[in-house]
Short mmCIF file of C-alpha atoms in Angstrom, two decimals:
data_model
loop_
_atom_site.label_atom_id
_atom_site.label_comp_id
_atom_site.label_asym_id
_atom_site.label_seq_id
_atom_site.Cartn_x
_atom_site.Cartn_y
_atom_site.Cartn_z
CA MET A 1 -14.20 -40.79 95.71
CA ASP A 2 -17.78 -39.25 94.83
CA ALA A 3 -19.00 -36.06 96.33
CA GLU A 4 -21.64 -37.35 98.95
CA THR A 5 -18.83 -39.90 100.43
CA LEU A 6 -16.93 -36.85 100.80
CA LEU A 7 -19.27 -34.86 102.01
CA THR A 8 -20.28 -37.68 104.48
CA THR A 9 -17.17 -38.99 105.50
CA THR A 10 -14.87 -36.03 106.04
CA ARG A 11 -14.31 -35.83 109.50
CA SER A 12 -12.45 -33.74 112.20
CA VAL A 13 -9.76 -36.15 112.71
CA ARG A 14 -7.38 -36.45 115.82
CA ARG A 15 -6.73 -39.41 116.68
CA LYS A 16 -5.65 -41.36 113.27
CA LEU A 17 -3.09 -38.85 111.84
CA ASP A 18 -0.08 -39.47 111.00
CA LEU A 19 2.85 -37.73 112.82
CA ASP A 20 5.62 -39.57 111.50
CA ARG A 21 5.22 -38.77 108.11
CA PRO A 22 5.94 -35.60 106.80
CA VAL A 23 3.09 -33.52 104.40
CA ASP A 24 4.69 -32.27 101.11
CA PRO A 25 4.42 -28.44 100.93
CA ALA A 26 2.96 -28.86 97.13
CA VAL A 27 0.13 -30.31 98.32
CA ILE A 28 -0.88 -27.72 100.95
CA GLU A 29 -0.54 -25.52 97.76
CA ASP A 30 -2.55 -27.61 95.36
CA CYS A 31 -5.35 -27.75 98.46
CA LEU A 32 -5.07 -24.52 98.63
CA ARG A 33 -5.82 -23.26 95.22
CA ILE A 34 -8.66 -25.41 95.16
CA ALA A 35 -10.19 -24.12 98.01
CA GLN A 36 -9.86 -20.78 96.71
CA GLN A 37 -12.90 -21.82 94.58
CA ALA A 38 -15.02 -21.47 97.59
CA PRO A 39 -17.49 -18.57 98.06
CA ALA A 40 -16.70 -15.67 99.48
CA ALA A 41 -18.06 -12.19 100.14
CA GLY A 42 -17.29 -9.89 96.74
CA GLY A 43 -13.70 -9.03 97.32
CA LEU A 44 -13.53 -10.11 100.38
CA LEU A 45 -12.19 -13.44 98.99
CA LYS A 46 -8.70 -11.79 97.66
CA ALA A 47 -8.29 -10.50 101.71
CA GLN A 48 -7.57 -14.37 102.72
CA ARG A 49 -4.08 -15.14 103.88
CA TRP A 50 -2.77 -18.54 105.11
CA VAL A 51 0.30 -19.33 107.16
CA ALA A 52 1.47 -23.04 106.99
CA VAL A 53 3.92 -24.13 109.81
CA LEU A 54 6.41 -26.80 108.87
CA ASP A 55 9.37 -25.88 110.48
CA LEU A 56 9.98 -28.10 113.39
CA GLU A 57 10.91 -25.51 116.18
CA LEU A 58 8.22 -23.54 114.87
CA ARG A 59 5.49 -26.35 115.34
CA ALA A 60 6.62 -27.31 118.71
CA GLU A 61 6.51 -23.27 119.83
CA VAL A 62 2.92 -22.86 118.18
CA ALA A 63 2.07 -26.48 119.70
CA ALA A 64 3.11 -24.79 123.44
CA ILE A 65 1.26 -21.65 122.63
CA THR A 66 -1.99 -23.70 122.01
CA ARG A 67 -1.15 -26.07 125.02
CA LYS A 68 -1.44 -23.63 127.29
CA ALA A 69 -4.38 -22.18 126.28
CA ALA A 70 -6.13 -25.20 125.85
CA HIS A 71 -5.73 -25.80 129.65
CA GLU A 72 -7.32 -22.72 130.28
CA VAL A 73 -10.10 -23.31 128.28
CA TRP A 74 -10.90 -26.44 129.62
CA GLN A 75 -10.41 -25.11 133.30
CA HIS A 76 -13.65 -23.83 132.53
CA TYR A 77 -15.74 -25.82 130.21
CA ALA A 78 -14.11 -29.56 129.86
CA HIS A 79 -17.08 -30.86 132.18
CA LEU A 80 -19.63 -29.70 129.64
CA ALA A 81 -17.91 -31.73 126.62
CA ASP A 82 -18.38 -35.20 125.56
CA THR A 83 -16.17 -37.44 126.99
CA SER A 84 -14.67 -39.19 123.90
CA MET A 85 -14.62 -35.54 122.31
CA PHE A 86 -12.56 -34.28 125.35
CA ALA A 87 -10.04 -37.16 124.96
CA SER A 88 -9.75 -37.18 121.16
CA ALA A 89 -9.22 -32.97 121.58
CA ARG A 90 -6.80 -34.04 124.57
CA HIS A 91 -5.04 -36.32 122.40
CA LEU A 92 -4.30 -33.67 119.43
CA VAL A 93 -3.23 -30.94 121.80
CA ASP A 94 -0.44 -33.19 123.64
CA ASN A 95 0.37 -34.00 120.33
CA LEU A 96 0.43 -30.80 118.14
CA ASP A 97 4.01 -30.37 118.03
CA ARG A 98 4.48 -33.39 116.13
CA VAL A 99 1.82 -32.48 113.62
CA PRO A 100 3.26 -32.50 110.25
CA ALA A 101 2.08 -29.05 109.33
CA LEU A 102 0.13 -26.49 111.28
CA VAL A 103 -1.94 -24.35 108.70
CA LEU A 104 -3.51 -21.00 109.93
CA PRO A 105 -6.08 -19.01 107.90
CA CYS A 106 -6.23 -15.06 108.47
CA MET A 107 -8.22 -12.25 107.52
CA PRO A 108 -6.74 -8.36 107.83
CA GLY A 109 -8.11 -6.23 109.82
CA ARG A 110 -10.12 -7.59 113.21
CA PRO A 111 -13.67 -8.62 113.54
CA PRO A 112 -16.28 -6.27 112.70
CA ALA A 113 -19.36 -5.25 115.48
CA SER A 114 -22.23 -6.04 113.84
CA ALA A 115 -23.77 -9.83 113.22
CA ALA A 116 -23.98 -8.83 109.36
CA GLU A 117 -20.24 -7.72 108.95
CA GLN A 118 -19.39 -10.38 110.86
CA SER A 119 -21.32 -12.85 108.72
CA SER A 120 -19.62 -11.38 105.70
CA PHE A 121 -15.79 -11.50 107.57
CA TYR A 122 -15.73 -14.85 108.82
CA GLY A 123 -18.39 -16.25 106.02
CA SER A 124 -15.63 -14.85 103.51
CA ILE A 125 -12.76 -17.64 104.61
CA TYR A 126 -14.80 -20.49 106.68
CA PRO A 127 -16.03 -21.99 102.98
CA ALA A 128 -12.42 -22.07 101.99
CA ILE A 129 -11.22 -23.81 105.25
CA TRP A 130 -13.77 -26.34 104.67
CA SER A 131 -12.55 -26.92 100.59
CA PHE A 132 -9.32 -27.16 102.26
CA GLN A 133 -9.79 -29.77 104.52
CA LEU A 134 -11.98 -31.98 101.62
CA ALA A 135 -9.46 -31.44 99.37
CA LEU A 136 -6.43 -32.93 101.54
CA ARG A 137 -9.25 -35.86 102.09
CA THR A 138 -9.22 -36.53 98.42
CA ARG A 139 -5.69 -36.72 98.54
CA GLY A 140 -5.27 -38.86 101.54
CA LEU A 141 -4.77 -36.30 104.29
CA ALA A 142 -6.44 -35.44 107.23
CA SER A 143 -6.85 -32.50 109.30
CA SER A 144 -9.12 -31.07 112.05
CA LEU A 145 -9.52 -27.10 113.29
CA CYS A 146 -8.06 -26.44 116.62
CA SER A 147 -8.76 -23.00 117.85
CA TYR A 148 -7.68 -22.74 121.58
CA HIS A 149 -5.36 -20.43 121.28
CA LEU A 150 -7.56 -18.20 119.84
CA ALA A 151 -8.77 -17.50 123.72
CA GLY A 152 -6.48 -14.90 124.69
CA HIS A 153 -3.28 -16.03 123.12
CA GLU A 154 -3.47 -15.37 119.38
CA PRO A 155 -1.17 -12.07 119.62
CA ASP A 156 1.40 -14.79 121.20
CA VAL A 157 1.43 -16.82 117.64
CA ALA A 158 1.28 -13.71 115.70
CA ARG A 159 4.90 -12.40 117.25
CA LEU A 160 6.09 -15.91 117.02
CA LEU A 161 5.18 -15.95 113.41
CA GLY A 162 5.05 -12.30 112.07
CA ILE A 163 1.53 -12.03 111.67
CA PRO A 164 0.81 -8.12 111.75
CA ALA A 165 -1.33 -7.16 115.26
CA ASP A 166 -4.42 -5.96 112.82
CA VAL A 167 -4.32 -9.50 111.04
CA THR A 168 -7.20 -11.73 112.57
CA GLN A 169 -6.22 -15.75 112.67
CA VAL A 170 -9.25 -17.46 112.33
CA GLY A 171 -8.32 -20.75 113.49
CA LEU A 172 -5.18 -23.36 113.31
CA ILE A 173 -5.96 -26.16 111.46
CA ALA A 174 -3.55 -29.39 112.07
CA VAL A 175 -2.80 -31.23 108.58
CA ALA A 176 -1.14 -34.74 108.71
CA HIS A 177 -1.59 -38.19 106.52
CA SER A 178 -4.59 -40.22 108.07
CA THR A 179 -3.66 -43.75 109.46
CA GLN A 180 -7.12 -45.05 108.54
CA ARG A 181 -7.99 -45.00 104.95
CA GLU A 182 -11.91 -45.33 105.23
CA PHE A 183 -14.23 -42.81 107.30
CA SER A 184 -17.98 -43.82 107.80
CA PRO A 185 -20.76 -40.95 108.27
CA ALA A 186 -21.09 -40.18 112.07
CA ALA A 187 -24.18 -39.95 113.91
CA ARG A 188 -26.64 -37.07 113.20
CA PRO A 189 -30.16 -35.94 114.18
CA PRO A 190 -32.49 -36.95 111.77
CA VAL A 191 -33.12 -33.73 109.43
CA GLY A 192 -37.16 -33.69 110.56
CA GLU A 193 -35.58 -32.51 114.16
CA ILE A 194 -33.97 -29.81 112.88
CA LEU A 195 -35.71 -28.54 109.82
CA SER A 196 -38.71 -26.57 109.62
CA PHE A 197 -40.65 -24.92 106.48
CA ASP A 198 -41.84 -21.35 106.44
CA ALA A 199 -41.78 -20.60 110.34
CA TRP A 200 -39.53 -22.03 113.67
CA ALA A 201 -40.55 -24.97 114.87
CA GLY A 202 -39.11 -26.56 117.95
CA SER A 203 -37.01 -25.72 121.21
CA ALA A 204 -34.24 -22.82 120.70
CA SER A 205 -32.11 -25.04 123.37
CA LEU A 206 -29.39 -26.99 121.79
CA GLY A 207 -29.20 -30.53 122.11
#
């Protein structure tokens, strides 16, 4: 698979996850080895920590916490979501306990207050998260970043998995083999609508 195909066809997969086929821990390790080559802000690269949850009972408990958090979020925001995307997200949450691997990327400390420090903090792990997902794709696996539990239930997952209270969970990545081999580029706005040179152009509103 060439780089452009990889970059334009790596989807957030929710409905096409193979919920019955185990994920080899060695594959997770190897994909994380690749992800560690992603750019990070100075010494923060070494600060990353990752927790892979493969145990059936632990996955079920993490899924239950995430499901509770998701329903709380949906009460306030579900009406704003695209119908198809919401249905896809709900399918993942409803079946999260069956996803073979749940991977939590973490950073020590709590998110800083200033925008500049937040950029370094999160910017030192999000490139690795994406590289991890790309590496999974090259091995026939799919993934979806799901962060519902961060809305008020991060401490619950921390207690369950023994994650220290002063460590920030950046998200939860559902990992499984894919039941669909080929994906196509998704519809996106033309570059001319989102890019301007030398000065801001266009509306500040989203959409």
